[in-house]
């Protein structure tokens, strides 16, 4: 029983890493209607910026807050001077541009800081506590609580605030939103800025657990995309629940299903995606879109 609880706890901890990135992807999709494959690269860049501030002598919390502000500005500038040229064209072209942006950002980070593993300091204590016989690190616990708080704030933003409703309206139909008087360009900049700021939070939470490298979130990005598809592109709660589910399921299958083991456990979430997409294409928590003809 203790082994089972430990696997579940470790799975939730790993799932929180995927969830941090998945929330940023959901935010961009809700604000622009796009899937941003560059989100992982922007989060890594933000983590390196915070690391540079720490190396310059700033306290860690101040460095992270400053990196979040700069990331917001960077995200808004990316939308204004790059993505806006493609947002009203073919959506597939815009997605390809985000993939190119991911490659560009990763290359810039590698040129500036190199490929050596760097140790990013943790915002939370490194001690551990015992819960039902399982060992839980305080850092993982605090990361999970932070993810839950961000998820609740995003849910409130999109469902209970005028800004959230305006962002959703622009993502759903930019032309009609413009005719209704909404400042479409500024709202798109805000959407990208918020997503980049959230990516900075994700980088600060994940950096101490993975060590800082230009490609540290490449694997997590794949799982985050899987979580977003499973949970629903328009549901912060669904993305987090799916990310945790993937983390826990991977751990349990690797130990309790010898045929799969650690080598094949990566295939489990993607097999699950095929099944879910066949039964419920909008994801477990996503809304079904109905088009009147």
Tab-separated table of C-alpha atoms in Angstrom, residues 56-245:
chain	number	residue	atom	x	y	z
A	56	UNK	CA	23.510	39.492	-10.691
A	57	UNK	CA	22.711	39.553	-6.966
A	58	UNK	CA	18.932	39.991	-6.821
A	59	UNK	CA	16.931	37.971	-4.250
A	60	UNK	CA	15.280	34.928	-5.857
A	61	UNK	CA	11.680	36.122	-5.386
A	62	UNK	CA	12.469	39.561	-6.832
A	63	UNK	CA	14.286	37.924	-9.776
A	64	UNK	CA	11.281	35.708	-10.550
A	65	UNK	CA	8.812	38.619	-10.297
A	66	UNK	CA	10.989	40.748	-12.583
A	67	UNK	CA	11.250	37.838	-15.059
A	68	UNK	CA	7.442	37.513	-15.032
A	69	UNK	CA	7.027	41.211	-15.909
A	70	UNK	CA	9.645	41.031	-18.682
A	71	UNK	CA	8.054	37.835	-20.021
A	72	UNK	CA	4.662	39.559	-20.204
A	73	UNK	CA	6.234	42.358	-22.281
A	74	UNK	CA	8.091	39.819	-24.466
A	75	UNK	CA	4.911	37.831	-25.130
A	76	UNK	CA	3.018	41.005	-26.086
A	77	UNK	CA	5.844	42.050	-28.448
A	78	UNK	CA	5.922	38.587	-30.073
A	79	UNK	CA	2.206	38.905	-30.806
A	80	UNK	CA	2.493	42.486	-32.071
A	81	UNK	CA	5.494	42.104	-34.363
A	82	UNK	CA	5.395	38.413	-35.375
A	83	UNK	CA	2.180	36.488	-34.787
A	84	UNK	CA	-0.208	39.248	-35.866
A	85	UNK	CA	0.996	38.839	-39.441
A	86	UNK	CA	-0.264	35.242	-39.441
A	87	UNK	CA	-3.226	35.197	-37.043
A	88	UNK	CA	-5.862	36.087	-39.634
A	89	UNK	CA	-4.505	33.715	-42.252
A	90	UNK	CA	-4.406	29.944	-42.373
A	91	UNK	CA	-4.317	28.604	-38.764
A	92	UNK	CA	-1.914	25.862	-39.849
A	93	UNK	CA	0.588	28.527	-40.959
A	94	UNK	CA	0.406	30.230	-37.559
A	95	UNK	CA	1.035	26.902	-35.814
A	96	UNK	CA	4.109	26.304	-37.982
A	97	UNK	CA	5.331	29.802	-37.056
A	98	UNK	CA	5.102	28.903	-33.344
A	99	UNK	CA	7.209	25.788	-34.021
A	100	UNK	CA	9.788	27.976	-35.756
A	101	UNK	CA	9.661	30.388	-32.813
A	102	UNK	CA	10.367	27.481	-30.437
A	103	UNK	CA	13.479	26.572	-32.439
A	104	UNK	CA	14.615	30.207	-32.556
A	105	UNK	CA	14.168	30.802	-28.813
A	106	UNK	CA	15.938	27.529	-27.928
A	107	UNK	CA	18.855	28.538	-30.160
A	108	UNK	CA	19.086	32.011	-28.625
A	109	UNK	CA	19.118	30.527	-25.102
A	110	UNK	CA	21.851	28.072	-26.106
A	111	UNK	CA	23.993	30.870	-27.591
A	112	UNK	CA	23.616	33.095	-24.526
A	113	UNK	CA	23.950	30.498	-21.740
A	114	UNK	CA	25.310	27.328	-23.388
A	115	UNK	CA	24.159	23.710	-22.984
A	116	UNK	CA	25.642	23.046	-19.541
A	117	UNK	CA	23.213	22.086	-16.786
A	118	UNK	CA	22.687	25.021	-14.428
A	119	UNK	CA	21.143	24.722	-10.977
A	120	UNK	CA	18.133	27.005	-10.594
A	121	UNK	CA	17.454	27.809	-6.915
A	122	UNK	CA	14.153	26.640	-5.445
A	123	UNK	CA	11.458	29.028	-4.215
A	124	UNK	CA	10.426	26.470	-1.595
A	125	UNK	CA	12.229	24.470	1.143
A	126	UNK	CA	13.944	21.223	0.090
A	127	UNK	CA	12.806	19.259	3.140
A	128	UNK	CA	10.328	16.361	3.059
A	129	UNK	CA	7.283	15.292	5.064
A	130	UNK	CA	5.572	11.899	5.513
A	131	UNK	CA	1.961	11.520	4.316
A	132	UNK	CA	0.243	8.099	4.820
A	133	UNK	CA	3.636	6.397	4.703
A	134	UNK	CA	4.774	8.201	1.537
A	135	UNK	CA	7.646	10.679	1.436
A	136	UNK	CA	6.539	14.008	-0.044
A	137	UNK	CA	8.940	16.861	-0.704
A	138	UNK	CA	7.746	20.265	0.471
A	139	UNK	CA	8.821	21.690	-2.904
A	140	UNK	CA	6.531	19.300	-4.821
A	141	UNK	CA	3.690	19.988	-2.401
A	142	UNK	CA	4.075	23.762	-2.776
A	143	UNK	CA	4.313	23.434	-6.578
A	144	UNK	CA	1.054	21.470	-6.647
A	145	UNK	CA	-0.707	24.051	-4.450
A	146	UNK	CA	0.571	26.857	-6.706
A	147	UNK	CA	-0.730	25.054	-9.810
A	148	UNK	CA	-4.157	24.645	-8.191
A	149	UNK	CA	-4.236	28.370	-7.324
A	150	UNK	CA	-3.287	29.358	-10.896
A	151	UNK	CA	-5.927	26.994	-12.298
A	152	UNK	CA	-8.616	28.592	-10.112
A	153	UNK	CA	-7.523	32.109	-11.116
A	154	UNK	CA	-7.634	31.225	-14.833
A	155	UNK	CA	-11.085	29.689	-14.436
A	156	UNK	CA	-12.279	32.884	-12.741
A	157	UNK	CA	-10.582	35.052	-15.388
A	158	UNK	CA	-12.296	33.362	-18.334
A	159	UNK	CA	-15.721	32.829	-16.767
A	160	UNK	CA	-16.211	35.735	-14.355
A	161	UNK	CA	-14.347	38.787	-15.667
A	162	UNK	CA	-14.964	41.180	-18.565
A	163	UNK	CA	-11.342	40.736	-19.698
A	164	UNK	CA	-11.743	36.955	-19.867
A	165	UNK	CA	-15.001	37.181	-21.789
A	166	UNK	CA	-13.418	39.682	-24.210
A	167	UNK	CA	-10.419	37.375	-24.748
A	168	UNK	CA	-12.714	34.443	-25.497
A	169	UNK	CA	-14.816	36.538	-27.867
A	170	UNK	CA	-11.721	37.669	-29.798
A	171	UNK	CA	-10.410	34.109	-30.035
A	172	UNK	CA	-13.805	32.833	-31.210
A	173	UNK	CA	-14.554	35.513	-33.830
A	174	UNK	CA	-12.117	38.449	-34.232
A	175	UNK	CA	-14.147	40.126	-36.986
A	176	UNK	CA	-17.390	40.231	-34.983
A	177	UNK	CA	-15.468	41.330	-31.874
A	178	UNK	CA	-13.974	44.260	-33.787
A	179	UNK	CA	-17.426	45.283	-35.050
A	180	UNK	CA	-18.638	45.175	-31.430
A	181	UNK	CA	-15.978	47.707	-30.440
A	182	UNK	CA	-13.483	45.393	-28.768
A	183	UNK	CA	-9.798	46.388	-29.242
A	184	UNK	CA	-8.818	43.098	-30.880
A	185	UNK	CA	-5.111	43.887	-31.333
A	186	UNK	CA	-4.588	44.958	-27.714
A	187	UNK	CA	-6.534	41.954	-26.396
A	188	UNK	CA	-4.399	39.571	-28.444
A	189	UNK	CA	-1.267	41.240	-27.043
A	190	UNK	CA	-2.650	40.855	-23.510
A	191	UNK	CA	-3.428	37.179	-24.178
A	192	UNK	CA	0.098	36.411	-25.384
A	193	UNK	CA	1.571	38.501	-22.553
A	194	UNK	CA	-0.418	36.645	-19.892
A	195	UNK	CA	0.573	33.280	-21.370
A	196	UNK	CA	4.261	34.262	-21.434
A	197	UNK	CA	4.015	35.466	-17.807
A	198	UNK	CA	2.411	32.162	-16.841
A	199	UNK	CA	5.236	30.403	-18.689
A	200	UNK	CA	7.695	32.326	-16.496
A	201	UNK	CA	5.929	30.988	-13.402
A	202	UNK	CA	6.103	27.472	-14.858
A	203	UNK	CA	9.839	27.879	-15.570
A	204	UNK	CA	10.505	29.056	-12.011
A	205	UNK	CA	8.558	26.103	-10.572
A	206	UNK	CA	10.047	23.450	-12.844
A	207	UNK	CA	13.623	24.753	-13.169
A	208	UNK	CA	14.808	23.517	-9.746
A	209	UNK	CA	13.417	20.018	-10.414
A	210	UNK	CA	14.864	19.503	-13.909
A	211	UNK	CA	18.012	21.685	-13.840
A	212	UNK	CA	18.321	24.514	-16.345
A	213	UNK	CA	19.123	23.506	-19.948
A	214	UNK	CA	17.841	24.953	-23.261
A	215	UNK	CA	15.748	21.834	-23.918
A	216	UNK	CA	14.601	21.142	-20.354
A	217	UNK	CA	10.888	21.431	-21.223
A	218	UNK	CA	10.923	19.655	-24.601
A	219	UNK	CA	9.668	16.384	-23.109
A	220	UNK	CA	7.283	18.148	-20.722
A	221	UNK	CA	5.805	20.081	-23.679
A	222	UNK	CA	4.762	16.809	-25.354
A	223	UNK	CA	3.025	15.651	-22.170
A	224	UNK	CA	1.472	19.102	-21.667
A	225	UNK	CA	-0.016	18.979	-25.169
A	226	UNK	CA	-1.343	15.504	-24.410
A	227	UNK	CA	-2.915	16.838	-21.192
A	228	UNK	CA	-4.522	19.757	-23.037
A	229	UNK	CA	-6.018	17.442	-25.663
A	230	UNK	CA	-7.233	15.004	-23.019
A	231	UNK	CA	-8.640	17.649	-20.678
A	232	UNK	CA	-10.004	20.047	-23.285
A	233	UNK	CA	-8.442	23.071	-24.975
A	234	UNK	CA	-10.884	25.445	-23.261
A	235	UNK	CA	-10.694	24.029	-19.744
A	236	UNK	CA	-7.947	24.956	-17.219
A	237	UNK	CA	-9.419	22.442	-14.759
A	238	UNK	CA	-9.445	19.738	-17.433
A	239	UNK	CA	-5.813	20.414	-18.415
A	240	UNK	CA	-4.596	20.134	-14.810
A	241	UNK	CA	-6.694	17.042	-14.050
A	242	UNK	CA	-5.440	15.341	-17.231
A	243	UNK	CA	-1.806	16.272	-16.472
A	244	UNK	CA	-2.070	14.755	-13.005
A	245	UNK	CA	-3.827	11.701	-14.453
